[in-house]
Structure formats: structure tokens, C-alpha cells
CSV table of C-alpha atoms in Angstrom, one decimal:
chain,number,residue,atom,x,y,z
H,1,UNK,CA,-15.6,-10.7,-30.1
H,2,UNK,CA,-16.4,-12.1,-33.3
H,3,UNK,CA,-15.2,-15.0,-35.5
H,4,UNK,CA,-15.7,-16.0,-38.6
H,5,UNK,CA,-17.6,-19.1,-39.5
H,6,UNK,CA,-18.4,-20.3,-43.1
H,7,UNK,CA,-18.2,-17.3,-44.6
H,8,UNK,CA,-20.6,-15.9,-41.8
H,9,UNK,CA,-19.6,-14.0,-38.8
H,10,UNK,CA,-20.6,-15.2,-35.5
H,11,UNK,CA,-20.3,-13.3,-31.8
H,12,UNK,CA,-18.6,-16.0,-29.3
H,13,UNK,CA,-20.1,-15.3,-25.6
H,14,UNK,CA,-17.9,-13.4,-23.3
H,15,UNK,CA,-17.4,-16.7,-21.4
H,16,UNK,CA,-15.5,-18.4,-24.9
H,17,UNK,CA,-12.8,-15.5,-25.0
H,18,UNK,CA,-9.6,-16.1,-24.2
H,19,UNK,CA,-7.9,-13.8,-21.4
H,20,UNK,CA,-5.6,-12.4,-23.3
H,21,UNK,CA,-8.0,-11.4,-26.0
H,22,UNK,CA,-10.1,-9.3,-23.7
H,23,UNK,CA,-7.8,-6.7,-23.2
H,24,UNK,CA,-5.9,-5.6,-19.8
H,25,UNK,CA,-5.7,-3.6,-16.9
H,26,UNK,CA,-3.3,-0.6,-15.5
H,27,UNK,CA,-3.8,0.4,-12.3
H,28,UNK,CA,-2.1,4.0,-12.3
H,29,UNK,CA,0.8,4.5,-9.5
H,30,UNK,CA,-1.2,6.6,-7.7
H,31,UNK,CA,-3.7,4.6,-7.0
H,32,UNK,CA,-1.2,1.7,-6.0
H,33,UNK,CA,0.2,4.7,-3.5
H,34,UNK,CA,-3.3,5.4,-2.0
H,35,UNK,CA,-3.7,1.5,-1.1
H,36,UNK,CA,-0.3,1.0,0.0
H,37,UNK,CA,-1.1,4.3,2.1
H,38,UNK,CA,-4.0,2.6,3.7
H,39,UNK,CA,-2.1,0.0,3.9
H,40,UNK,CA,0.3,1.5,6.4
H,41,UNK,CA,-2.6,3.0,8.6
H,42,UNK,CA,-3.7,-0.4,9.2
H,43,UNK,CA,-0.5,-1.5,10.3
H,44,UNK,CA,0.9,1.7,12.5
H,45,UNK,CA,-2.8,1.6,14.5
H,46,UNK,CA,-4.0,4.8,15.3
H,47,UNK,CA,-1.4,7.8,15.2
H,48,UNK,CA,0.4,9.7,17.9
H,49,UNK,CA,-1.3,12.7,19.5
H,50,UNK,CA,-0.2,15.5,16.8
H,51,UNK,CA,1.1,12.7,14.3
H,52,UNK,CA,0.4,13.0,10.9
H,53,UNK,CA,-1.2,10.1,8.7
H,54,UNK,CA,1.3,7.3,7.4
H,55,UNK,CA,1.8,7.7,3.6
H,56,UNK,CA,3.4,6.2,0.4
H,57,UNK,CA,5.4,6.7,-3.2
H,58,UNK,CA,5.4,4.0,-5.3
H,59,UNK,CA,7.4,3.0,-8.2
H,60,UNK,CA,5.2,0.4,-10.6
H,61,UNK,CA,6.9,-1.4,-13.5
H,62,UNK,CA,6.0,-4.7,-14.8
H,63,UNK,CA,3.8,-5.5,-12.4
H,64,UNK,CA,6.4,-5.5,-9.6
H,65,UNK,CA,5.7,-2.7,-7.4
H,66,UNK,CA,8.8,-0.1,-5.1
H,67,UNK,CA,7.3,1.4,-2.4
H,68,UNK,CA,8.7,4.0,0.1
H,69,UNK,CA,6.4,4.5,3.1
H,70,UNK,CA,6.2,7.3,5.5
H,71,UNK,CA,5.3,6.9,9.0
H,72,UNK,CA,4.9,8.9,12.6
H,73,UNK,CA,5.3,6.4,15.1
H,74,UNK,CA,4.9,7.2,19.3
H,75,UNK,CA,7.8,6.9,21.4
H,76,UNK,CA,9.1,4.8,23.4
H,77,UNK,CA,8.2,1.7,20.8
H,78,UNK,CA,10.2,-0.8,19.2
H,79,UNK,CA,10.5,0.9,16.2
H,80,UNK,CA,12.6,-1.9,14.3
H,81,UNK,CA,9.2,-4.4,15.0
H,82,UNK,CA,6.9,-1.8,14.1
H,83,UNK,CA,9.1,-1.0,11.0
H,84,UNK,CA,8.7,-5.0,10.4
H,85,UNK,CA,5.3,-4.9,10.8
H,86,UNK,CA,4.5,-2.1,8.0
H,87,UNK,CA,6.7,-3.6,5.7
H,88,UNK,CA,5.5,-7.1,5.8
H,89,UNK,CA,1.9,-5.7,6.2
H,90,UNK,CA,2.0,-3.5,3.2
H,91,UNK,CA,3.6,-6.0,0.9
H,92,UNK,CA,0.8,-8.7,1.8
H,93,UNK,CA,-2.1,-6.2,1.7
H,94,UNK,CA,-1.3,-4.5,-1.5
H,95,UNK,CA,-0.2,-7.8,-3.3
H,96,UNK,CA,-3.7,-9.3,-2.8
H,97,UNK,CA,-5.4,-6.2,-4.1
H,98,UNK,CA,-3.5,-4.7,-6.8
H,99,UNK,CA,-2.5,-8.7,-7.9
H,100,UNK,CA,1.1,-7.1,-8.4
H,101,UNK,CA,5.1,-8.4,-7.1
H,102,UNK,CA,5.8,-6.2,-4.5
H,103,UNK,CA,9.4,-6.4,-4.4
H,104,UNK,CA,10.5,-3.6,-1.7
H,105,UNK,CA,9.0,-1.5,1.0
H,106,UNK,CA,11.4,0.9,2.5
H,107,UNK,CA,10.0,2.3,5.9
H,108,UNK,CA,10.8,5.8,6.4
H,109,UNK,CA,10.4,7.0,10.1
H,110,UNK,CA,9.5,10.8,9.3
H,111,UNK,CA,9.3,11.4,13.1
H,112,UNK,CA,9.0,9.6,16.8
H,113,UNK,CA,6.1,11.7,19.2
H,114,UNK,CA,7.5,11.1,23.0
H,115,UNK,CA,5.4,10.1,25.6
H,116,UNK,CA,6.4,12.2,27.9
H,117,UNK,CA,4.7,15.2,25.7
H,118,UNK,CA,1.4,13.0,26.0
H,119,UNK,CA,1.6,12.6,29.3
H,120,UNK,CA,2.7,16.5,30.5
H,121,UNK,CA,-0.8,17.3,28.0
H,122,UNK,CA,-2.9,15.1,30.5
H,123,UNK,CA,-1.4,16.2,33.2
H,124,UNK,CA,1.3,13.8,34.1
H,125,UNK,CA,4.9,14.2,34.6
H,126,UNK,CA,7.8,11.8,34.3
């Protein structure tokens, strides 16, 4: 940045400019999906046998962010908790690191992976 001085013009040090004069940043939705994506793995755990990898859609505007996150979850669980447990997860973890409102996370159970199914691959019955 530069500013005038006496006629002259003189470059202020990055350290002098005010925030909003520097400029801004967008983080693109996608990118915002991919974290809340990651997000989600952290908080389902490792997946079911045969269970695909959790993942998001994201609606940003105005720094406030919609997700809608897909998950495979084992069964039998709790699946209200673990529901919970993304949610809260994802709108903690991609608050800190986007530095955006997350005002919703719908959890989408896509599909429950018995145990029994598990078990009757290893060799166990019910």
C-alpha cells in the first residue's frame, strides 16, 4: 500500500495496513465440503466392513455455512448419539478452520451395515 505524504508517496509496511484494506478471502464450497467431509470421518471412526466413506454438500453464504452430511454407520448402534456426535463434531471442527457460522448440519444416514453380516464373514453366527 501506498499513501501520500507531502506531495511524496510513501509505502506503509504491511504491519500499518488496516484489515480491511488488505483484501479478503473465499474459500470455495467445495473446499468447505471436503473439510466438513473429513470432518465426519473423524467423528463416525473407522467405517463398517463394505461401508463407504462419510461425505458432505455444503451451502456457503455470508459466511454462514448449510451442510448435509452423509454417513454409513454399523448396526446395532445408537444411531440418534452417533447422529449427535457428527453434527456437533462437524460444526465445531469446520467453524475453527474455515472461521465461518455453521448454522445447520443435517445427518443423512445413507445406510446401517448389520453385525450379524460381519460376524457370518468371520465365521460366527447369531
Amino acid at each position: 500500500m501506498t499513501a501520500v505524504s507531502g506531495g511524496a508517496e510513501v509505502r506503509r509496511p504491511p504491519a500499518q495496513i488496516e484489515p480491511a484494506e488488505r483484501g479478503s478471502l473465499r474459500i470455495a464450497d467445495r473446499v468447505v465440503a471436503k473439510i466438513a467431509s473429513q470432518c465426519a470421518r473423524e467423528a463416525v471412526g473407522p467405517p463398517p466392513e463394505g461401508a463407504g466413506h462419510p461425505y458432505a454438500n455444503v451451502l456457503v453464504a455470508h459466511d454462514t455455512v448449510r451442510a448435509r452430511v452423509h454417513v454409513e454407520l454399523g448396526h446395532p448402534t445408537d444411531i440418534g448419539a452417533r447422529c449427535a456426535a457428527v453434527r456437533r463434531h462437524v460444526t465445531e471442527r469446520v467453524s475453527a478452520l474455515v472461521g465461518m457460522e455453521v448454522t445447520e448440519v443435517a445427518v443423512h444416514v445413507e445406510r446401517l451395515h448389520p453385525a450379524s453380516v460381519r460376524d457370518a464373514a468371520q465365521g460366527r453366527t447369531r
